mmCIF file of C-alpha atoms in Angstrom:
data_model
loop_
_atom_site.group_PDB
_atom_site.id
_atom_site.type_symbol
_atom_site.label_atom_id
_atom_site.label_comp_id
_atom_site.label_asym_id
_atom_site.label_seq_id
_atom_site.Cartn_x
_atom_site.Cartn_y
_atom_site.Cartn_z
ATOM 1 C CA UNK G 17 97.880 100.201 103.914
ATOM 2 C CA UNK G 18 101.466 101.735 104.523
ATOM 3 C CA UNK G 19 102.375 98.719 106.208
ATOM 4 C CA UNK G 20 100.951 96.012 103.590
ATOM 5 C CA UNK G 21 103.155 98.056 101.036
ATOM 6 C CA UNK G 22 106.176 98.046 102.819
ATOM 7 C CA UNK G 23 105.589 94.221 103.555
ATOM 8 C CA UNK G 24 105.466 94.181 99.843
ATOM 9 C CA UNK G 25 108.476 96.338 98.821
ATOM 10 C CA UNK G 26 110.642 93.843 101.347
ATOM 11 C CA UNK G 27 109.329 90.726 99.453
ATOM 12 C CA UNK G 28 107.142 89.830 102.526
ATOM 13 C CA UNK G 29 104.566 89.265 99.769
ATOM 14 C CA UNK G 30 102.944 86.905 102.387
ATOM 15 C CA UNK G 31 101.933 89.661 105.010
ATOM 16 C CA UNK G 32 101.859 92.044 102.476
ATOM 17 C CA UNK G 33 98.536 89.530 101.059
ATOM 18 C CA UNK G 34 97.134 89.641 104.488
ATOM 19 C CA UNK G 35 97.322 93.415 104.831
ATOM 20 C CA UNK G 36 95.836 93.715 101.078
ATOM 21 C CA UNK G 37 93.263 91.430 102.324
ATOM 22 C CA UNK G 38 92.158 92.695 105.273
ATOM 23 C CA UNK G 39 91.589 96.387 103.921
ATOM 24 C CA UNK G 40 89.389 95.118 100.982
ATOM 25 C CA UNK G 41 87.325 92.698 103.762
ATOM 26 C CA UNK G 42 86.718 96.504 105.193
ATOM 27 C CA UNK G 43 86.496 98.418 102.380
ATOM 28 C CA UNK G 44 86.130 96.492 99.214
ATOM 29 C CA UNK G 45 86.238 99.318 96.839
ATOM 30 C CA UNK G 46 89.600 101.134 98.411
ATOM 31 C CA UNK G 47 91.101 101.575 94.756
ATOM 32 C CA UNK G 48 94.675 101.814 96.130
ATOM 33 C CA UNK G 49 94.767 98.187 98.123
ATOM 34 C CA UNK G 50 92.393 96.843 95.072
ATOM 35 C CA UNK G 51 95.985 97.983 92.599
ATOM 36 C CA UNK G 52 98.331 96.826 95.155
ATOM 37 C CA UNK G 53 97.011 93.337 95.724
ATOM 38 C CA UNK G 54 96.854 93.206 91.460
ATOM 39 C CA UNK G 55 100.300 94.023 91.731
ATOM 40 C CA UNK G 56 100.556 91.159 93.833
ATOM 41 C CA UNK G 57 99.073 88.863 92.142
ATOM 42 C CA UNK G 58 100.595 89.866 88.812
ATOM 43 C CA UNK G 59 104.246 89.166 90.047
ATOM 44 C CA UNK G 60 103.134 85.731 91.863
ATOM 45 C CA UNK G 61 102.031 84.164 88.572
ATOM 46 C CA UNK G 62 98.652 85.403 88.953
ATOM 47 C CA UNK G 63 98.135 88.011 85.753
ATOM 48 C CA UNK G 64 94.448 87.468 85.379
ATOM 49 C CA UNK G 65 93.365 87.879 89.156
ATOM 50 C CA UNK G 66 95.548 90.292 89.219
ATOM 51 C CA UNK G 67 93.961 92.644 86.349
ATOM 52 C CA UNK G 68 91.193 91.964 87.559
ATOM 53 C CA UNK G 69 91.862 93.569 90.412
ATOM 54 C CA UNK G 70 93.844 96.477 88.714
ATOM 55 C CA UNK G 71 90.527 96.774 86.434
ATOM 56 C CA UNK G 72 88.131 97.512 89.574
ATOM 57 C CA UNK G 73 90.592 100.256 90.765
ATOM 58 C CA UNK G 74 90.481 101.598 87.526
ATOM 59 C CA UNK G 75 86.535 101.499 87.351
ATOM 60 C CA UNK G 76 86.826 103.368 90.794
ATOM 61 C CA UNK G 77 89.781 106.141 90.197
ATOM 62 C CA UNK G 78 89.575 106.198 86.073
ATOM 63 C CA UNK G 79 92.457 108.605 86.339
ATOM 64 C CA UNK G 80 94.946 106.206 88.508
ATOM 65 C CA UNK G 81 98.109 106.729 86.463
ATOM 66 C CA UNK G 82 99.817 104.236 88.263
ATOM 67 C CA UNK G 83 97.163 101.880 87.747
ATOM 68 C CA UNK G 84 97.361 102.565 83.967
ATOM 69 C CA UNK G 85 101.087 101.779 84.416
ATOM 70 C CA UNK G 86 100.983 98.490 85.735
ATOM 71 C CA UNK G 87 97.641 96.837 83.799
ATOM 72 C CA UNK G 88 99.770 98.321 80.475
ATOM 73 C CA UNK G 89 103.075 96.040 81.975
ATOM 74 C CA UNK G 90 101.026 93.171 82.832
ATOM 75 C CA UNK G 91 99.366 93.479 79.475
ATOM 76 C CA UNK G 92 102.856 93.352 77.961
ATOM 77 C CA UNK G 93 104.146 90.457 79.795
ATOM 78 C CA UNK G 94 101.508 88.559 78.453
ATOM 79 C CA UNK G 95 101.875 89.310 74.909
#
């Protein structure tokens, strides 16, 4: 995970996909790859995927402030 995020923070939002990817293939409901990849997909154009996404990880850690944070953003950008 540590390395998919710092893929991510460098703009490597190609490996940063892949590392997303390949924890949810192992663990589908890890909450804090599930907001990460929404992340993702929220700054490459992808806002519903991407809340999707943010949505599960929600369902799974209702408390996830960051979580809250970037669905309200995404929500925003949207109108």
């Amino acid at each position: 995970f540590a390395q998919a995020v710092t893929a991510h923070e460098q703009g490597r939002l190609g490996a940063a996909a892949e590392g997303y990817r390949a924890i949810l293939s192992a663990a589908p409901d890890q909450p804090d790859a599930l907001h990460m990849f929404g992340v993702l997909h929220i700054q490459s154009g992808q806002p519903d995927e991407g809340l999707a996404m943010i949505g599960r990880a929600l369902t799974l850690r209702p408390g996830f402030a960051d979580a809250h944070l970037n669905r309200g953003a995404a929500l925003m950008q949207l109108g």
